[in-house]
mmCIF file of C-alpha atoms in Angstrom:
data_model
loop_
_atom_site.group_PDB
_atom_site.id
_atom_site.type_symbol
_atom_site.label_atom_id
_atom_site.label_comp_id
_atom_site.label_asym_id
_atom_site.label_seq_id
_atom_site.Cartn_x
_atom_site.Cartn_y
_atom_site.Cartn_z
ATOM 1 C CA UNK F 174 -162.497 68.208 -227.947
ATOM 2 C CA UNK F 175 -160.726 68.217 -224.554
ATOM 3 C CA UNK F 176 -160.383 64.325 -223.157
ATOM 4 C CA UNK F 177 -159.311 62.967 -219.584
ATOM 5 C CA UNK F 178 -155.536 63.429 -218.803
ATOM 6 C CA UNK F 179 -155.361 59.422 -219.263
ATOM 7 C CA UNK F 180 -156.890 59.823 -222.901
ATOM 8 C CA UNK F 181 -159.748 58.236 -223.103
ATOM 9 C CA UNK F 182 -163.230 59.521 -223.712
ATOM 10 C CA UNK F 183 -164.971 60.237 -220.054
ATOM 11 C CA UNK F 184 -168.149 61.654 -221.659
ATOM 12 C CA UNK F 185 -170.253 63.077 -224.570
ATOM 13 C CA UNK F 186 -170.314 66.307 -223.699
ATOM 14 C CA UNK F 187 -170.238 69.589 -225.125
ATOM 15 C CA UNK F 188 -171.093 73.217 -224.764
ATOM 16 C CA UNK F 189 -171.606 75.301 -227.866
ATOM 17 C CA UNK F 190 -173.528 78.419 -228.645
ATOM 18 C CA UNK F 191 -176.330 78.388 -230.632
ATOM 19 C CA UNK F 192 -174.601 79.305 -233.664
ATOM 20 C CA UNK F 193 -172.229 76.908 -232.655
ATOM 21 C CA UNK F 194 -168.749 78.329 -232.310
ATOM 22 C CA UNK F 195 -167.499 78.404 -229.044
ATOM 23 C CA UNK F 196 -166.122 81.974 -228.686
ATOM 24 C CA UNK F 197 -166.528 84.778 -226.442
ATOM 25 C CA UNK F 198 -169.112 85.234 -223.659
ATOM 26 C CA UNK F 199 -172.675 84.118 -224.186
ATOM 27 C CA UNK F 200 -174.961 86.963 -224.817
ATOM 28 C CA UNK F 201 -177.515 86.986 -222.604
ATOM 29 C CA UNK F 202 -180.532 86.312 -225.661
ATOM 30 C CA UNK F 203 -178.301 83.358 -226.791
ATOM 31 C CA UNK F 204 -179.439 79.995 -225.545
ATOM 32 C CA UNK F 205 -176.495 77.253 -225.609
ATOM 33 C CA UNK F 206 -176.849 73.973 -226.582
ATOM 34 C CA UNK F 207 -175.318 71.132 -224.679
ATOM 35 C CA UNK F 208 -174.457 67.653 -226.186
ATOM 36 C CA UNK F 209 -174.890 65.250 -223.525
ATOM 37 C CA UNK F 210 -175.518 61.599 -222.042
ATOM 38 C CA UNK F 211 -177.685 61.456 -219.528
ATOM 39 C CA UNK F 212 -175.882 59.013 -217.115
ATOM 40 C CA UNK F 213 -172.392 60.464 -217.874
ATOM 41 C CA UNK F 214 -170.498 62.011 -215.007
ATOM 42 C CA UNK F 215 -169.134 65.001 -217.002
ATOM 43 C CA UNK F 216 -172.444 65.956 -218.356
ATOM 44 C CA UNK F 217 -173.984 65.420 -215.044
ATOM 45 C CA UNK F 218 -171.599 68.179 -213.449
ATOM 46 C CA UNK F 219 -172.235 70.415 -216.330
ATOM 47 C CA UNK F 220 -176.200 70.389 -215.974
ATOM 48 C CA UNK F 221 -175.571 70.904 -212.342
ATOM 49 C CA UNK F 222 -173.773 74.152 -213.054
ATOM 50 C CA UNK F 223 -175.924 75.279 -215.678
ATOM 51 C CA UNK F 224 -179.148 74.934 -213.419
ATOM 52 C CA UNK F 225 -177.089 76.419 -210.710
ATOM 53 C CA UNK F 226 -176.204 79.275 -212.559
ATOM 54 C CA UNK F 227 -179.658 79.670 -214.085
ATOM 55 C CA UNK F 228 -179.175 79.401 -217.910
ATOM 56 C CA UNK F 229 -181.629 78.143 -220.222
ATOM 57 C CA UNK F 230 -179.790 75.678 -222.507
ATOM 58 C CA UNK F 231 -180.958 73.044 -225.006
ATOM 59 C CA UNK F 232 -179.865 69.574 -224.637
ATOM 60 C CA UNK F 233 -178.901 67.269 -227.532
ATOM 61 C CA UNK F 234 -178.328 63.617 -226.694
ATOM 62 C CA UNK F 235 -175.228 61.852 -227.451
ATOM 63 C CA UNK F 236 -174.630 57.977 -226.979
ATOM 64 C CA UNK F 237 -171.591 57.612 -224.844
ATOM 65 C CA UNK F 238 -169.784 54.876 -227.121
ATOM 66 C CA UNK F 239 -170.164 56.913 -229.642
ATOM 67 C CA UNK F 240 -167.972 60.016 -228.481
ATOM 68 C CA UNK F 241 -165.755 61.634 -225.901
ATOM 69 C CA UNK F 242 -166.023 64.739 -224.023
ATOM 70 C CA UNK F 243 -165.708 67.882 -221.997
ATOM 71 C CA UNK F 244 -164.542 67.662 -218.569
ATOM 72 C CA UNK F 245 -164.431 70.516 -215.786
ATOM 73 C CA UNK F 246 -163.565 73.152 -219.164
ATOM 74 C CA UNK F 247 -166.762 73.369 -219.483
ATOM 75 C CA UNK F 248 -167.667 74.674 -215.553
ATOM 76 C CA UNK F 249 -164.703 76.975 -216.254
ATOM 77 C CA UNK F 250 -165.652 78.157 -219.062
ATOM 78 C CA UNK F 251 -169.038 78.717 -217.380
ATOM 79 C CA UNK F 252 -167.460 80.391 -214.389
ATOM 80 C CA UNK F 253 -165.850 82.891 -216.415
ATOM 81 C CA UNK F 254 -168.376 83.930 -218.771
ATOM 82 C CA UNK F 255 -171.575 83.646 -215.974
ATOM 83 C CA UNK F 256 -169.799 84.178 -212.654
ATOM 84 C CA UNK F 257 -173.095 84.466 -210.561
ATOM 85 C CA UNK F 258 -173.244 82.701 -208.410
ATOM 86 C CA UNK F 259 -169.927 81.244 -208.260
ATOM 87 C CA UNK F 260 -169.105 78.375 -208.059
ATOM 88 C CA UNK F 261 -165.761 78.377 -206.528
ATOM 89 C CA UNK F 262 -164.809 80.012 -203.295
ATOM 90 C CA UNK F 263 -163.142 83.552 -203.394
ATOM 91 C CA UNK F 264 -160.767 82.694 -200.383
ATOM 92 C CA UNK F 265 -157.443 81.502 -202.157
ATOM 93 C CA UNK F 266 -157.263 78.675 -199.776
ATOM 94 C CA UNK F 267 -160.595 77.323 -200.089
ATOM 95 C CA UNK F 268 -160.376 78.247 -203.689
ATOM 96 C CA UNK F 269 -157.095 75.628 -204.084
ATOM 97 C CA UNK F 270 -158.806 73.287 -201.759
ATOM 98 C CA UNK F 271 -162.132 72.731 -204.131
ATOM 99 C CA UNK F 272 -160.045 72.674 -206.857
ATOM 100 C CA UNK F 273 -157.946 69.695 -205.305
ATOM 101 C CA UNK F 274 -160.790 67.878 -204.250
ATOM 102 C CA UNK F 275 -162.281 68.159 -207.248
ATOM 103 C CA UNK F 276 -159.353 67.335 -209.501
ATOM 104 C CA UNK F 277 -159.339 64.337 -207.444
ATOM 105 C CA UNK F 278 -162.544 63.045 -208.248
ATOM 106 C CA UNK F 279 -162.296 63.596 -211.910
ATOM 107 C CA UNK F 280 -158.733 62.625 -212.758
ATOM 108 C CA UNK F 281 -158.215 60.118 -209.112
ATOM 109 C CA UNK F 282 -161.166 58.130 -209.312
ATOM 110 C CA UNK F 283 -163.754 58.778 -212.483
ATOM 111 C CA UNK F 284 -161.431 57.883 -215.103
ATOM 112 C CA UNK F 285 -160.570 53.892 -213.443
ATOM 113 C CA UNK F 286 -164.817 53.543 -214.388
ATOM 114 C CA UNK F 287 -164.583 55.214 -217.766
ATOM 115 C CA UNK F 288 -166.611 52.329 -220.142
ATOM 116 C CA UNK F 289 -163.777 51.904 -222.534
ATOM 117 C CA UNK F 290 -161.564 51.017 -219.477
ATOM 118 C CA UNK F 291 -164.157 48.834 -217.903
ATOM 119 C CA UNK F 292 -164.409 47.283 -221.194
ATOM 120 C CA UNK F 293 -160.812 46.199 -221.651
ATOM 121 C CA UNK F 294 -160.927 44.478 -217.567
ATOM 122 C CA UNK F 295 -164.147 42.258 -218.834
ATOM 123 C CA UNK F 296 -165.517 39.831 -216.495
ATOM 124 C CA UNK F 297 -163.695 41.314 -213.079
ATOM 125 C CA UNK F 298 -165.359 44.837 -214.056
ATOM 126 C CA UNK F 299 -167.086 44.816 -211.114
ATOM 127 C CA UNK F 300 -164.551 44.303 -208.657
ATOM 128 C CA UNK F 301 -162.243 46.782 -210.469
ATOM 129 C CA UNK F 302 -164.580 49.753 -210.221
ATOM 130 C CA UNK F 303 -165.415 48.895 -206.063
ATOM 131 C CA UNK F 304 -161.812 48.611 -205.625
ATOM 132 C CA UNK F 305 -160.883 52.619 -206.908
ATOM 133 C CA UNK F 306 -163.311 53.921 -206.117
ATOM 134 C CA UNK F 307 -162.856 52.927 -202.331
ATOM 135 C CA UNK F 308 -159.432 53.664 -202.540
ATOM 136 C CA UNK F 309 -160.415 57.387 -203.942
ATOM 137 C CA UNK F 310 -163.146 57.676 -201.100
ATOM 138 C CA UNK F 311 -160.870 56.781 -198.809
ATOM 139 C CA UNK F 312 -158.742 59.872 -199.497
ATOM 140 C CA UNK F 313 -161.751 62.314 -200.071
ATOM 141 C CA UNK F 314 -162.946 61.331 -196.986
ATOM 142 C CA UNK F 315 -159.416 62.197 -195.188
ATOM 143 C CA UNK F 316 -160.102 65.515 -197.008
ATOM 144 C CA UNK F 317 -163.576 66.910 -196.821
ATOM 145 C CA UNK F 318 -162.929 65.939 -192.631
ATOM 146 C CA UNK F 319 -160.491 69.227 -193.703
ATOM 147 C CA UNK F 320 -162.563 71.453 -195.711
ATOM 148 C CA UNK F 321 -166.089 70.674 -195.415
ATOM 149 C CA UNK F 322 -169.229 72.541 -193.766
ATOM 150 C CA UNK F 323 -172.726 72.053 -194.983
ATOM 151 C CA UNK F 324 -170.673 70.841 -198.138
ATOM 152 C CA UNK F 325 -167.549 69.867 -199.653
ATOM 153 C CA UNK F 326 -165.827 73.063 -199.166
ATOM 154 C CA UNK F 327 -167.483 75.506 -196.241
ATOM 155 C CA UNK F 328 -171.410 76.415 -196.901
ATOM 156 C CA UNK F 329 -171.574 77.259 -200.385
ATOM 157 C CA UNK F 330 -171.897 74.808 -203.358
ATOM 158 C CA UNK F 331 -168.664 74.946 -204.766
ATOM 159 C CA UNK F 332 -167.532 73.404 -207.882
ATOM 160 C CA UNK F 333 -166.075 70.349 -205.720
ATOM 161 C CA UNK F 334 -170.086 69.596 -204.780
ATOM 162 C CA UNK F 335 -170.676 69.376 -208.673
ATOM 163 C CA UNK F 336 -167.931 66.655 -209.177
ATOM 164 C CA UNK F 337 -168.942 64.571 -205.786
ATOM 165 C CA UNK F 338 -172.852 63.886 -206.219
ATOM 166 C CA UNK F 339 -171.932 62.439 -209.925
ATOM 167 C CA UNK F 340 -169.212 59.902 -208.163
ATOM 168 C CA UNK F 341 -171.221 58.991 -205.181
ATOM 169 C CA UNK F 342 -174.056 57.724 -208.026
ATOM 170 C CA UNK F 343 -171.544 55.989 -209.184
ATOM 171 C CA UNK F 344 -170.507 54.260 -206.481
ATOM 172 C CA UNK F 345 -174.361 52.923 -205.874
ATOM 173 C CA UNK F 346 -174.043 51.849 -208.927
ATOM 174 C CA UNK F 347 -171.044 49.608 -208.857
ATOM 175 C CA UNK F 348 -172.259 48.656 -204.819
ATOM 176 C CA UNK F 349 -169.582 50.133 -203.142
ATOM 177 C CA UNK F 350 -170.029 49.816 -199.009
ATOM 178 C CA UNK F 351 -170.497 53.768 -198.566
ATOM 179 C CA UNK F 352 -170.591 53.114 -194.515
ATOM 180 C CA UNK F 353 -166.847 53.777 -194.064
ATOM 181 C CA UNK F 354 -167.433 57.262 -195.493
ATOM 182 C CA UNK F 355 -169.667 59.583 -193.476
ATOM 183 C CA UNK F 356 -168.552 62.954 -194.484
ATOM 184 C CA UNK F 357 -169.040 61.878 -198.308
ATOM 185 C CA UNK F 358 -171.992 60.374 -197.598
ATOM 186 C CA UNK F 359 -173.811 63.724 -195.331
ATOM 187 C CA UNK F 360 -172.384 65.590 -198.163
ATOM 188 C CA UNK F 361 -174.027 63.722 -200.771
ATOM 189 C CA UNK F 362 -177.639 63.667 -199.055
ATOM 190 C CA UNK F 363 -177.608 67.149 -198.361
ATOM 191 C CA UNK F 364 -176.544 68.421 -202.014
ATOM 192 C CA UNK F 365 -179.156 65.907 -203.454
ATOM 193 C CA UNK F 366 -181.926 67.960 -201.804
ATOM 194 C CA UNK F 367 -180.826 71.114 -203.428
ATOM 195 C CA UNK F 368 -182.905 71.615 -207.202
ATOM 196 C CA UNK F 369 -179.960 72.293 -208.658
ATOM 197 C CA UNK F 370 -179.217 68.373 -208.219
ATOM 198 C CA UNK F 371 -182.436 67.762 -208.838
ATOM 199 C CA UNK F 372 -183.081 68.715 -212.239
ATOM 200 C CA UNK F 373 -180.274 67.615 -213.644
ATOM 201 C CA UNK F 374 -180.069 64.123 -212.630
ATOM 202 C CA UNK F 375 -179.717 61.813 -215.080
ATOM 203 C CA UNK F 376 -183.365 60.052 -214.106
ATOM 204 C CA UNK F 377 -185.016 63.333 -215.845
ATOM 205 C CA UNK F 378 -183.032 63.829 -218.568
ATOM 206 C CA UNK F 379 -184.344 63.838 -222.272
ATOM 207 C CA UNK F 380 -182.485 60.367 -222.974
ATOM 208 C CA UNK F 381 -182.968 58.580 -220.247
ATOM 209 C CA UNK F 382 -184.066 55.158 -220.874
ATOM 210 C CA UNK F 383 -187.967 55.026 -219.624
ATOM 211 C CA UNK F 384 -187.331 52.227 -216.970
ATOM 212 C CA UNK F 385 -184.627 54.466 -215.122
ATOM 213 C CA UNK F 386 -186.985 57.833 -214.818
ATOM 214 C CA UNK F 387 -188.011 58.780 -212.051
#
């Protein structure tokens, strides 16, 4: 299992065919089956891609203490296998600039919120996750004023949109002031309309607790 550059466990989520090895392309007639938690980040960007892209997949819930996970492999591996549509840009500069803004999110600012970090701060929890993730908005902010149109990078839904909408709910979550951050926050708004977004939000997911559907 691949885990976040700092090591810990980000998410339980995984990807695997229905027979279960992960090899190859998907065949069209196979259906894959992802292990997931419904208010993880990484699964969240995964489902987005997977609805995106249109593929049928099962969905098998894992408790988030109870295992690690998949990061942006997974959208990758997606990318290669199913490139329709795509989900990153096929100008090499936009293609380097989703790929930084997305790499920021993931490895910049989701990782300081991870539970087993947030764990090991106790009490001041809180305070620790508003304080990185303003200081990563702060930055993404400074670049989507660079690369963004209707979305993160231009008008398409790029791989960069998949990795912001996740972050942003986490920032509601921990109260973070979003005021100081427009672009994010027009970004956000507008992606959240899309079905894509929709259906894959961890209020509708198979696990989610029943007083936090929606």
């Amino acid at each position: 299992m691949v885990r976040s550059a700092e090591g810990g466990s980000c998410s339980a989520c995984r990807l695997v065919r229905a027979e279960r090895p992960l090899c190859g392309a998907m065949a069209a007639v196979e259906k894959p089956l992802l292990f997931s938690y419904f208010r993880s980040s990484c699964s969240w960007r995964v489902r987005i891609a997977l609805a995106l892209k249109g593929i049928q997949y099962d969905q098998h819930p894992v408790h988030l203490t109870q295992d690690g996970g998949l990061q942006l492999a997974i959208i990758e591996y997606l990318e290669e296998t199913r490139p329709h549509p795509p989900l990153l840009p096929k100008d090499p500069l936009k293609r380097a600039q989703c790929r930084m803004i997305s790499d920021h999110i993931v490895s910049g600012i989701q990782p300081l919120q991870n539970l087993a970090v947030l764990q090991r701060v106790g009490d001041g929890k809180l305070e620790w996750a508003q304080h990185f993730i303003a200081r990563g908005f702060q930055a993404l902010e400074l670049l989507l004023k660079e690369t963004a149109g209707r979305y993160s990078v231009g008008d398409e839904v790029t791989m960069a949109d998949l990795c912001l909408v996740p972050q942003v709910a986490n920032a509601d979550r921990f109260r973070v002031d979003m005021t100081p951050y427009p672009t994010l926050s027009r970004i956000n708004q507008a992606l959240l309309q899309l079905e894509a977004f929709q259906v894959s939000h961890p209020c509708r997911q198979p696990d989610t607790p029943p007083e936090l559907r929606a």
